[in-house]
Amino acid sequence: MVLATTFTVGCVALSLYLLPRLKGMIVGIQWAKRMHGFGQNAT
């Protein structure tokens, strides 16, 4: 039971820690490849 609780808490903590960093990486890649959504109107 202790192992399952520790594993669950660790997974939740790690996912909350990594989520903004991975999102920033994805947005940075999109920005570098000049994908849509960064300041110009789609006309």
Coordinates of N, CA and C in Angstrom, one line a residue, residues 14-24:
L14 N 5.3 14.7 -10.5 CA 6.2 14.8 -11.6 C 5.4 15.4 -12.8
S15 N 4.2 15.0 -13.0 CA 3.4 15.5 -14.1 C 3.1 17.0 -14.0
L16 N 2.8 17.4 -12.7 CA 2.6 18.8 -12.5 C 3.8 19.7 -12.7
Y17 N 5.0 19.1 -12.3 CA 6.3 19.8 -12.5 C 6.6 19.9 -14.0
L18 N 6.4 18.8 -14.8 CA 6.9 18.8 -16.1 C 5.9 19.5 -17.1
L19 N 4.6 19.6 -16.8 CA 3.6 20.1 -17.7 C 3.9 21.5 -18.2
P20 N 4.2 22.5 -17.4 CA 4.5 23.8 -18.0 C 5.8 23.8 -18.8
R21 N 6.8 23.0 -18.4 CA 8.1 23.0 -19.2 C 7.9 22.3 -20.5
L22 N 7.1 21.3 -20.6 CA 6.9 20.6 -21.9 C 6.0 21.5 -22.8
K23 N 5.0 22.2 -22.2 CA 4.2 23.1 -23.0 C 5.0 24.2 -23.5
G24 N 6.0 24.8 -22.7 CA 6.8 25.8 -23.2 C 7.7 25.3 -24.4

